């Protein structure tokens, strides 16, 4: 098909948006173009985290020389012509916007079909003959040279590079028939053979130990590979889900995959997976998200069920019995047990004789004056500030997670979009690991908002936004020495029961039991006391009961 400018009614029907947000967006658009052009070899080079140079070379069918300038016009595409084409898109690109958007914010040189064009911030500087080499070579230099604000809010080089690498890895495992090469500042960072073997491609991307632990899936339109349950990771970075070769972000499919591992993976641990779902193009709408990251299925439940069924079947076929029993036992352990550190610490009651917590149950008697719990122990009476106590428990727990204990998070049924300052958005990207360790699953959503896909299980739904904003504030703040502690304290403060929240007796008992187990339980993270103890002796003295 030749390249044409889309008629307005088609252009208007396309989900518009800012496609070029960061270097990874450029990489994504260029490799999608190479794949659409039928390339079998795609070489990518990044310099200066993509700000200095992004270079993509392919051996695809190329752009005819006379169409080269047209390719850089807005809404010029060879992939879609009529409105009806949008209903069944089989290519990765379809908007005809990417090259124009990139050339608007950088210097772009493109050689293809015997031609060469040089465009700087939207202006064509040269358009003439080029080398008669096959394929297409595109170089993007000085990204965001004319948009200083965008440049200013780019994250650290490491973060920007990581985000591009993450993306390239996803395409590499989804398209094992393509020979991928990635060089970062002159060093080869990824090389696949392109022999079509997905398992080998996964090995090339994630390492040979991963390759050995994979089970392949090829059923009901789901193809790819997943890790057996003994191989897992602390985050979702090695999970690639795709529809018709296009990596997508889908809460629900992610959940389907994780659910299939239920009972064999501890909470907070995630598989390695690369799964591509073949879905009829007219059963899926890819025209819903500006960066084409999300899709909408006509029958989402069917897709969900298919994914889950095929993954379960593959796992059932692969899992040696001993591993599943072991794993089942691990999962049954209450999360608190995994986290609570039993240390020789002051117990709730008398400081002298310190019997083990289990031998010294506190009997909750009720809640008084809005937020104090009253309890009786063998040595006396205890008043507990419910907020301070819960804060201490959660603080210790969050701190343990930030230092590597498994997180327990709860997916939000509908992702929550939270508006943030650019500095906070940058903090969200730069501190992904910490936030993930706490139990947050966040996704960038434009440069002024983030989307919350999951939150720590302790955090009430109504407080997610406030908590996140404060956490990002803390993370964006300069001082690093006590950052972990301050993050844990902020998360604990927002998650804890409030003074005034009614608690029934069983909730009171649980809170008291947990408090008894905690180290440093005498005070809340801010140093305020959690409880007041009235010993039997003091009461006797006070009431002059001398027996
Ligand atoms: P889209 O991919 O949505 O069509 P782009 O702006 O990304 O829009 O590209 C415009 C057109 O340029 C494409 O439709 C395609 O015809 C051509 N093109 C871009 N990159 C390549 C490439 N690497 N190989 C062959 N053709 C390409
Ligand atoms: Mg494109």
Coordinates of C-alpha atoms and ligand atoms in Angstrom, one line a residue:
X1 CA 0.0 0.0 0.0
X2 CA 1.3 3.5 -0.7
X3 CA 1.5 6.2 1.9
X4 CA -1.4 8.6 1.9
X5 CA -2.6 11.3 4.2
X6 CA -5.7 10.1 6.0
X7 CA -9.0 11.8 5.1
X8 CA -10.2 14.0 8.1
X9 CA -13.0 11.6 9.1
X10 CA -10.5 8.8 9.6
X11 CA -7.9 11.0 11.3
X12 CA -10.6 12.2 13.7
X13 CA -11.6 8.7 14.6
X14 CA -8.1 7.9 15.8
X15 CA -7.4 8.1 19.5
X16 CA -5.2 11.1 19.5
X17 CA -2.6 11.8 22.1
X18 CA 0.9 12.7 22.8
X19 CA 2.8 9.7 21.5
X20 CA 6.3 10.9 22.2
X21 CA 6.8 11.3 25.9
X22 CA 10.3 9.9 26.4
X23 CA 13.1 8.1 24.5
X24 CA 11.3 4.8 24.9
X25 CA 8.3 6.1 23.0
X26 CA 10.6 6.9 20.1
X27 CA 12.1 3.4 20.2
X28 CA 8.7 1.9 20.4
X29 CA 7.3 3.7 17.3
X30 CA 10.4 2.9 15.3
X31 CA 10.5 -0.8 16.0
X32 CA 6.8 -1.1 15.4
X33 CA 7.4 0.4 12.0
X34 CA 10.2 -2.0 11.3
X35 CA 8.0 -5.0 12.4
X36 CA 5.2 -3.7 10.2
X37 CA 7.7 -3.6 7.3
X38 CA 8.3 -7.3 7.7
X39 CA 11.9 -6.9 9.1
X40 CA 13.8 -10.0 10.1
X41 CA 16.6 -8.1 11.6
X42 CA 16.3 -5.0 13.8
X43 CA 19.3 -3.3 15.3
X44 CA 18.9 -0.5 17.8
X45 CA 21.4 1.8 19.2
X46 CA 21.0 4.2 22.1
X47 CA 23.4 6.9 23.2
X48 CA 22.9 9.2 26.2
X49 CA 19.8 7.3 27.3
X50 CA 18.3 8.0 23.8
X51 CA 18.6 11.8 24.2
X52 CA 21.8 12.0 22.1
X53 CA 20.9 9.2 19.6
X54 CA 18.4 6.6 18.9
X55 CA 19.2 4.6 15.8
X56 CA 17.0 1.8 14.4
X57 CA 18.1 -0.1 11.3
X58 CA 15.9 -2.8 9.7
X59 CA 15.9 -5.0 6.6
X60 CA 12.2 -4.5 6.0
X61 CA 10.5 -3.5 2.8
X62 CA 11.6 0.1 3.0
X63 CA 9.9 3.3 2.0
X64 CA 9.8 4.2 -1.7
X65 CA 12.0 7.3 -2.3
X66 CA 9.2 9.4 -3.6
X67 CA 7.2 8.7 -0.4
X68 CA 9.9 9.5 2.1
X69 CA 8.8 13.0 2.8
X70 CA 5.2 12.0 2.9
X71 CA 5.9 9.4 5.6
X72 CA 6.8 12.3 7.9
X73 CA 3.6 14.2 7.3
X74 CA 1.0 14.0 10.1
X75 CA -1.7 11.4 9.5
X76 CA 0.2 9.9 6.6
X77 CA 0.2 6.1 6.6
X78 CA 0.2 3.2 4.3
X79 CA -1.6 1.0 6.8
X80 CA -5.1 2.5 7.0
X81 CA -7.2 4.1 4.4
X82 CA -10.8 4.0 5.3
X83 CA -12.8 4.3 8.5
X84 CA -13.7 0.6 8.1
X85 CA -10.0 -0.3 8.3
X86 CA -9.9 0.9 11.9
X87 CA -12.2 -1.9 12.9
X88 CA -9.7 -4.6 12.1
X89 CA -6.2 -3.4 12.5
X90 CA -3.5 -6.0 11.9
X91 CA -0.5 -3.8 11.9
X92 CA 1.2 -2.3 15.0
X93 CA 1.0 1.2 13.6
X94 CA -2.1 2.8 12.1
X95 CA -2.1 6.5 13.0
X96 CA 0.4 7.9 10.6
X97 CA 1.6 10.2 13.4
X98 CA 4.7 8.7 14.9
X99 CA 7.3 9.9 12.4
X100 CA 5.8 13.3 12.2
X101 CA 5.7 13.6 16.0
X102 CA 9.3 12.5 16.4
X103 CA 10.5 14.8 13.7
X104 CA 8.7 17.7 15.4
X105 CA 10.8 17.4 18.6
X106 CA 14.2 16.2 17.3
X107 CA 16.5 15.9 14.4
X108 CA 15.7 12.9 12.3
X109 CA 17.6 11.4 9.4
X110 CA 16.0 8.6 7.5
X111 CA 17.5 6.5 4.7
X112 CA 15.2 4.2 2.8
X113 CA 14.3 3.2 -0.7
X114 CA 17.4 4.9 -2.2
X115 CA 16.4 8.2 -0.6
X116 CA 17.5 10.3 2.4
X117 CA 15.7 12.9 4.3
X118 CA 16.8 15.2 7.1
X119 CA 14.3 17.0 9.2
X120 CA 14.9 19.2 12.2
X121 CA 12.1 20.1 14.6
X122 CA 9.6 19.8 11.8
X123 CA 11.5 21.5 9.0
X124 CA 12.8 19.5 6.1
X125 CA 16.5 20.4 5.7
X126 CA 17.5 17.9 3.0
X127 CA 15.5 15.6 0.8
X128 CA 17.5 13.8 -1.8
X129 CA 19.2 10.6 -2.9
X130 CA 20.6 8.2 -0.4
X131 CA 22.5 4.9 -0.4
X132 CA 20.8 2.1 -2.3
X133 CA 20.8 -0.2 0.7
X134 CA 17.8 -2.4 1.5
X135 CA 15.7 -1.7 4.5
X136 CA 15.3 1.5 6.5
X137 CA 17.7 3.3 8.8
X138 CA 16.3 6.0 11.1
X139 CA 18.4 8.2 13.3
X140 CA 16.9 10.4 15.9
X141 CA 19.3 13.0 17.5
X142 CA 18.9 15.7 20.0
X143 CA 15.5 14.5 21.3
X144 CA 13.4 17.3 22.8
X145 CA 15.9 19.9 21.7
X146 CA 13.0 22.4 21.2
X147 CA 10.9 21.3 24.2
X148 CA 13.0 22.2 27.2
X149 CA 10.2 21.4 29.6
X150 CA 10.0 17.8 28.4
X151 CA 13.8 17.5 28.7
X152 CA 13.7 18.8 32.2
X153 CA 11.3 16.2 33.3
X154 CA 13.1 13.3 31.8
X155 CA 14.1 10.9 34.5
X156 CA 17.6 9.8 35.3
X157 CA 19.6 8.3 32.4
X158 CA 19.4 4.9 34.1
X159 CA 15.6 5.1 34.4
X160 CA 15.1 6.2 30.8
X161 CA 17.5 3.6 29.5
X162 CA 15.8 0.9 31.6
X163 CA 12.4 1.8 30.2
X164 CA 13.6 1.5 26.6
X165 CA 15.4 -1.8 27.4
X166 CA 12.3 -3.1 29.0
X167 CA 10.3 -2.4 25.9
X168 CA 12.8 -3.8 23.5
X169 CA 13.0 -7.0 25.5
X170 CA 9.3 -7.4 25.3
X171 CA 9.3 -7.1 21.5
X172 CA 12.3 -9.4 21.3
X173 CA 10.5 -12.2 23.2
X174 CA 7.3 -11.6 21.3
X175 CA 9.0 -11.7 17.9
X176 CA 11.6 -14.5 18.1
X177 CA 11.7 -14.7 14.3
X178 CA 13.4 -11.4 14.2
X179 CA 17.1 -11.0 15.0
X180 CA 17.3 -8.3 17.5
X181 CA 20.4 -6.4 18.5
X182 CA 20.6 -3.6 21.0
X183 CA 23.7 -1.5 21.7
X184 CA 23.8 1.0 24.5
X185 CA 26.5 3.6 24.4
X186 CA 28.6 1.2 22.3
X187 CA 28.1 -1.9 24.3
X188 CA 25.9 -4.8 23.2
X189 CA 23.1 -5.2 25.7
X190 CA 20.9 -7.7 23.8
X191 CA 21.4 -10.1 20.9
X192 CA 18.9 -12.7 19.8
X193 CA 19.4 -15.3 17.1
X194 CA 16.1 -14.7 15.3
X195 CA 15.6 -18.4 14.7
X196 CA 12.0 -18.3 15.8
X197 CA 12.4 -20.3 19.0
X198 CA 10.7 -18.3 21.7
X199 CA 12.3 -20.2 24.5
X200 CA 15.7 -19.3 23.2
X201 CA 14.7 -15.7 22.8
X202 CA 13.6 -15.6 26.4
X203 CA 16.9 -17.2 27.4
X204 CA 18.8 -14.5 25.4
X205 CA 16.8 -11.8 27.2
X206 CA 16.5 -13.1 30.7
X207 CA 19.4 -15.5 31.0
X208 CA 19.9 -19.3 30.5
X209 CA 18.7 -20.2 34.0
X210 CA 15.4 -18.7 33.1
X211 CA 15.3 -20.6 29.9
X212 CA 15.7 -23.9 31.7
X213 CA 12.7 -23.2 34.0
X214 CA 10.3 -22.3 31.3
X215 CA 7.2 -24.2 30.1
X216 CA 6.0 -23.5 26.6
X217 CA 2.4 -22.9 25.8
X218 CA 0.9 -23.3 22.4
X219 CA -2.9 -23.8 22.8
X220 CA -6.1 -22.0 22.1
X221 CA -4.4 -19.1 20.4
X222 CA -2.1 -18.5 23.4
X223 CA 1.5 -18.9 22.5
X224 CA 4.6 -18.3 24.5
X225 CA 6.3 -19.5 27.6
X226 CA 5.9 -19.1 31.3
X227 CA 8.1 -20.0 34.3
X228 CA 7.5 -23.0 36.5
X229 CA 6.6 -22.0 40.0
X230 CA 10.1 -22.5 41.4
X231 CA 11.3 -19.6 39.4
X232 CA 9.9 -16.2 40.4
X233 CA 10.7 -12.6 40.8
X234 CA 9.9 -9.8 43.1
X235 CA 8.3 -7.6 40.5
X236 CA 6.3 -7.9 37.3
X237 CA 9.1 -6.7 35.0
X238 CA 9.6 -10.1 33.3
X239 CA 5.9 -10.5 32.4
X240 CA 5.1 -9.6 28.8
X241 CA 1.5 -9.9 27.7
X242 CA 0.6 -9.2 24.1
X243 CA -2.2 -9.4 21.7
X244 CA -1.3 -10.2 18.1
X245 CA 2.3 -9.3 18.8
X246 CA 1.6 -6.0 20.4
X247 CA 2.6 -5.8 24.1
X248 CA -0.2 -4.4 26.1
X249 CA -0.9 -3.3 29.7
X250 CA -4.0 -5.1 30.9
X251 CA -4.9 -5.3 34.5
X252 CA -7.3 -8.1 33.9
X253 CA -5.0 -10.3 31.9
X254 CA -2.2 -9.7 34.4
X255 CA -4.6 -10.8 37.1
X256 CA -5.6 -13.9 35.1
X257 CA -2.0 -14.9 34.8
X258 CA -1.2 -14.4 38.5
X259 CA -4.4 -16.1 39.6
X260 CA -3.3 -19.2 37.6
X261 CA -0.2 -19.3 39.9
X262 CA -2.3 -19.0 43.1
X263 CA -1.2 -21.6 45.6
X264 CA 2.1 -22.1 44.0
X265 CA 3.7 -18.7 44.3
X266 CA 4.0 -16.7 47.4
X267 CA 2.2 -13.4 47.4
X268 CA 4.4 -10.7 46.1
X269 CA 6.3 -13.1 43.8
X270 CA 5.7 -13.0 40.1
X271 CA 6.4 -15.4 37.2
X272 CA 8.5 -14.8 34.1
X273 CA 6.1 -14.9 31.2
X274 CA 5.9 -14.0 27.6
X275 CA 2.4 -14.7 26.2
X276 CA 1.0 -13.6 22.9
X277 CA -2.7 -14.0 22.4
X278 CA -4.0 -14.4 18.9
X279 CA -7.3 -12.5 18.8
X280 CA -9.3 -11.8 15.7
X281 CA -8.6 -8.2 14.8
X282 CA -12.3 -7.4 14.8
X283 CA -12.6 -8.8 18.3
X284 CA -10.1 -6.3 19.8
X285 CA -10.0 -2.5 19.6
X286 CA -6.5 -1.2 19.7
X287 CA -7.5 2.3 19.0
X288 CA -8.2 3.3 22.6
X289 CA -5.0 4.5 24.1
X290 CA -2.7 7.3 22.8
X291 CA 0.4 5.2 23.1
X292 CA -1.5 2.0 22.0
X293 CA -0.6 0.4 25.3
X294 CA -4.1 -0.7 26.1
X295 CA -6.7 -2.6 24.1
X296 CA -10.3 -3.3 24.5
X297 CA -11.7 -6.8 23.9
X298 CA -15.1 -7.5 22.7
X299 CA -15.4 -10.4 25.0
X300 CA -12.9 -9.8 27.8
X301 CA -14.1 -12.6 29.9
X302 CA -13.5 -15.2 27.2
X303 CA -9.9 -13.9 26.7
X304 CA -9.4 -13.9 30.5
X305 CA -10.7 -17.5 30.8
X306 CA -8.6 -18.8 27.9
X307 CA -5.4 -17.3 29.3
X308 CA -6.0 -18.7 32.7
X309 CA -7.0 -22.1 31.4
X310 CA -3.9 -22.5 29.2
X311 CA -1.5 -21.3 31.9
X312 CA -3.0 -23.6 34.5
X313 CA -2.8 -26.5 32.1
X314 CA 0.8 -25.8 31.3
X315 CA 1.7 -25.5 35.0
X316 CA -0.2 -28.6 35.9
X317 CA 1.8 -30.5 33.3
X318 CA 5.1 -29.2 34.5
X319 CA 5.0 -28.9 38.2
X320 CA 6.7 -31.7 40.2
X321 CA 4.5 -32.7 43.2
X322 CA 7.2 -31.8 45.7
X323 CA 7.4 -28.2 44.6
X324 CA 3.6 -27.7 44.7
X325 CA 3.3 -29.1 48.3
X326 CA 6.2 -27.0 49.5
X327 CA 4.7 -23.9 47.8
X328 CA 1.3 -24.6 49.2
X329 CA 2.7 -24.7 52.7
X330 CA 4.5 -21.5 52.2
X331 CA 1.3 -19.8 51.0
X332 CA -0.7 -21.0 53.9
X333 CA 1.6 -19.4 56.4
X334 CA -0.1 -16.2 57.5
X335 CA 1.7 -13.2 56.1
X336 CA 2.2 -11.8 59.5
X337 CA 4.3 -14.8 60.5
X338 CA 6.5 -14.2 57.6
X339 CA 7.1 -10.7 58.6
X340 CA 6.9 -10.5 62.4
X341 CA 10.3 -10.5 63.9
X342 CA 10.2 -12.1 67.3
X343 CA 12.8 -10.2 69.2
X344 CA 13.4 -10.1 72.9
X345 CA 11.6 -6.8 73.4
X346 CA 9.5 -5.2 76.1
X347 CA 6.2 -6.8 76.2
X348 CA 2.9 -5.1 76.8
X349 CA 2.9 -5.9 80.5
X350 CA 5.4 -5.6 83.4
X351 CA 8.9 -4.9 82.4
X352 CA 10.4 -7.3 85.0
X353 CA 9.2 -10.8 84.4
X354 CA 8.6 -11.1 80.7
X355 CA 6.7 -14.3 79.8
X356 CA 6.4 -15.2 76.1
X357 CA 3.6 -13.3 74.4
X358 CA 1.6 -16.5 73.8
X359 CA 1.5 -17.1 77.6
X360 CA 0.3 -13.7 78.3
X361 CA -2.8 -13.0 76.4
X362 CA -4.4 -9.6 76.8
X363 CA -8.1 -9.7 77.1
X364 CA -9.7 -6.7 75.3
X365 CA -12.4 -5.1 77.3
X366 CA -13.5 -2.4 74.9
X367 CA -12.9 0.9 73.4
X368 CA -13.2 4.1 75.4
X369 CA -13.0 7.8 74.8
X370 CA -13.2 7.3 71.0
X371 CA -9.9 5.6 70.4
X372 CA -8.3 3.9 73.4
X373 CA -8.5 0.2 73.8
X374 CA -8.8 -1.1 77.4
X375 CA -7.3 -4.5 78.0
X376 CA -6.6 -6.7 81.0
X377 CA -3.4 -8.7 81.3
X378 CA -2.2 -10.9 84.2
X379 CA -0.1 -8.0 85.6
X380 CA -2.5 -5.2 85.3
X381 CA -4.6 -3.0 83.1
X382 CA -3.5 -1.5 79.8
X383 CA -4.8 1.4 77.8
X384 CA -3.7 1.5 74.2
X385 CA -3.9 4.3 71.7
X386 CA -5.3 2.4 68.7
X387 CA -3.9 4.7 66.1
X388 CA -0.4 4.8 67.5
X389 CA -0.4 1.1 68.1
X390 CA -1.5 0.2 64.6
X391 CA 0.9 2.7 63.2
X392 CA 3.8 1.0 64.9
X393 CA 2.7 -2.5 63.6
X394 CA 2.4 -1.2 60.1
X395 CA 5.6 0.8 60.2
X396 CA 7.6 -2.3 61.2
X397 CA 5.8 -4.3 58.4
X398 CA 6.4 -1.7 55.7
X399 CA 10.0 -1.2 56.8
X400 CA 10.5 -5.0 56.5
X401 CA 9.1 -4.9 53.0
X402 CA 11.2 -2.0 51.9
X403 CA 14.2 -4.1 53.1
X404 CA 13.0 -7.1 51.0
X405 CA 10.2 -8.9 52.8
X406 CA 7.4 -9.9 50.4
X407 CA 4.7 -7.3 49.8
X408 CA 1.0 -8.0 49.9
X409 CA -0.9 -5.9 47.5
X410 CA -4.5 -5.7 46.4
X411 CA -5.4 -5.0 42.8
X412 CA -7.8 -2.2 42.3
X413 CA -10.7 -3.2 40.2
X414 CA -10.5 0.0 38.3
X415 CA -7.1 1.6 38.0
X416 CA -7.1 4.9 39.8
X417 CA -5.6 7.9 38.1
X418 CA -3.9 10.3 40.4
X419 CA -2.7 13.7 39.3
X420 CA 0.8 14.5 40.3
X421 CA 3.4 17.2 40.0
X422 CA 6.0 16.4 37.4
X423 CA 8.6 16.0 40.2
X424 CA 6.3 13.4 41.8
X425 CA 5.8 11.6 38.5
X426 CA 9.6 11.5 38.2
X427 CA 9.8 10.2 41.8
X428 CA 7.3 7.4 40.9
X429 CA 9.4 6.3 38.1
X430 CA 12.7 6.6 39.9
X431 CA 11.5 4.8 43.0
X432 CA 9.5 2.1 41.4
X433 CA 11.2 -0.7 43.4
X434 CA 10.5 0.9 46.7
X435 CA 6.8 1.5 45.8
X436 CA 6.5 -1.9 44.4
X437 CA 8.0 -3.4 47.6
X438 CA 5.4 -1.5 49.6
X439 CA 2.7 -3.1 47.5
X440 CA 2.0 -0.4 45.0
X441 CA 1.7 -1.2 41.3
X442 CA 1.9 2.1 39.4
X443 CA 1.9 2.9 35.8
X444 CA 2.8 6.1 34.1
X445 CA -0.2 7.8 32.7
X446 CA 1.0 10.9 30.8
X447 CA 3.6 13.0 32.4
X448 CA 1.2 14.6 34.9
X449 CA -0.5 11.6 36.3
X450 CA 0.1 8.0 37.4
X451 CA -2.3 5.2 37.5
X452 CA -2.6 3.0 40.5
X453 CA -3.2 -0.6 39.6
X454 CA -2.7 -2.1 43.0
X455 CA -2.1 -0.8 46.5
X456 CA -0.8 -2.3 49.8
X457 CA -3.5 -4.5 51.2
X458 CA -3.4 -2.6 54.5
X459 CA -4.3 0.7 52.8
X460 CA -8.0 1.4 52.8
X461 CA -9.2 2.2 49.2
X462 CA -10.4 5.7 50.2
X463 CA -6.9 6.7 51.3
X464 CA -4.8 5.4 48.4
X465 CA -4.6 8.8 46.7
X466 CA -3.6 10.8 49.8
X467 CA -1.1 8.2 50.8
X468 CA 0.5 8.0 47.4
X469 CA 0.8 11.7 47.1
X470 CA 2.6 11.9 50.5
X471 CA 4.9 9.0 49.6
X472 CA 5.8 10.6 46.3
X473 CA 6.5 13.8 48.2
X474 CA 8.8 12.0 50.5
X475 CA 10.5 10.2 47.7
X476 CA 10.9 13.3 45.7
X477 CA 12.5 15.1 48.7
X478 CA 16.3 15.3 48.6
X479 CA 17.6 13.6 51.7
X480 CA 18.3 10.0 51.2
X481 CA 19.7 9.0 54.6
X482 CA 16.4 8.3 56.4
X483 CA 14.1 8.1 53.3
X484 CA 13.2 4.4 53.8
X485 CA 12.1 5.2 57.4
X486 CA 10.1 8.2 56.3
X487 CA 8.4 6.3 53.5
X488 CA 7.5 3.5 55.9
X489 CA 6.1 6.0 58.4
X490 CA 4.0 7.8 55.8
X491 CA 2.6 4.6 54.5
X492 CA 1.8 3.4 58.1
X493 CA 0.2 6.7 59.1
X494 CA -2.2 6.5 56.1
X495 CA -3.0 2.9 56.5
X496 CA -3.5 2.7 60.3
X497 CA -6.9 2.8 61.9
X498 CA -7.7 6.3 63.0
X499 CA -8.5 7.6 66.4
X500 CA -12.3 7.4 66.5
X501 CA -12.7 4.4 64.1
X502 CA -14.9 1.9 65.9
X503 CA -13.2 -1.5 66.3
X504 CA -15.1 -4.6 67.4
X505 CA -13.7 -7.0 70.1
X506 CA -12.1 -9.3 67.6
X507 CA -10.4 -6.4 65.8
X508 CA -9.2 -5.1 69.2
X509 CA -7.8 -8.5 70.1
X510 CA -5.9 -8.8 66.8
X511 CA -4.4 -5.4 67.2
X512 CA -3.3 -6.1 70.7
X513 CA -1.8 -9.5 69.7
X514 CA 0.1 -8.0 66.8
X515 CA 1.3 -5.2 69.0
X516 CA 2.7 -7.7 71.5
X517 CA 4.8 -9.2 68.9
X518 CA 6.3 -6.1 67.5
X519 CA 9.8 -4.8 68.3
X520 CA 9.9 -1.3 69.7
X521 CA 6.2 -1.5 70.4
X522 CA 6.4 1.1 73.3
X523 CA 6.1 4.0 70.9
X524 CA 4.7 4.8 67.5
X525 CA 7.2 5.6 64.7
X526 CA 7.0 9.3 65.6
X527 CA 8.0 8.5 69.2
X528 CA 4.6 8.9 70.9
X529 CA 3.7 6.2 73.4
X530 CA 1.4 3.5 72.3
X531 CA 0.1 2.4 75.7
X532 CA -0.3 3.2 79.3
X533 CA 0.2 0.4 81.8
X534 CA -1.5 0.3 85.3
X535 CA 0.0 -2.5 87.3
X536 CA -1.9 -4.5 89.9
X537 CA 0.6 -3.1 92.5
X538 CA -0.2 0.5 91.5
X539 CA -3.9 -0.1 91.7
X540 CA -3.5 -1.8 95.1
X541 CA -1.4 1.1 96.4
X542 CA -3.8 3.6 95.1
X543 CA -6.8 1.9 96.6
X544 CA -4.9 0.9 99.8
X545 CA -5.7 -2.7 99.5
X546 CA -2.9 -4.1 101.5
X547 CA -3.3 -7.8 100.9
Ligands
LIG1 P1 2.1 4.5 10.9 O1 3.1 3.5 11.4 O2 1.0 4.7 11.9 O3 1.6 4.2 9.6 P2 4.3 6.3 11.0 O4 4.4 7.8 11.1 O5 5.0 5.5 12.0 O6 2.8 5.9 10.9 O7 4.9 5.9 9.6 C1 4.4 6.4 8.4 C2 4.5 5.5 7.3 O8 5.9 5.4 6.9 C3 4.1 4.0 7.5 O9 2.7 3.9 7.3 C4 5.0 3.3 6.6 O10 4.4 3.2 5.3 C5 6.2 4.1 6.5 N1 7.3 3.6 7.3 C6 7.8 4.1 8.5 N2 8.8 3.4 9.0 C7 9.1 2.4 8.1 C8 10.0 1.3 8.0 N3 10.9 1.2 9.0 N4 10.0 0.5 6.9 C9 9.1 0.7 5.9 N5 8.1 1.7 6.0 C10 8.1 2.5 7.0
LIG2 MG1 4.3 3.7 13.0

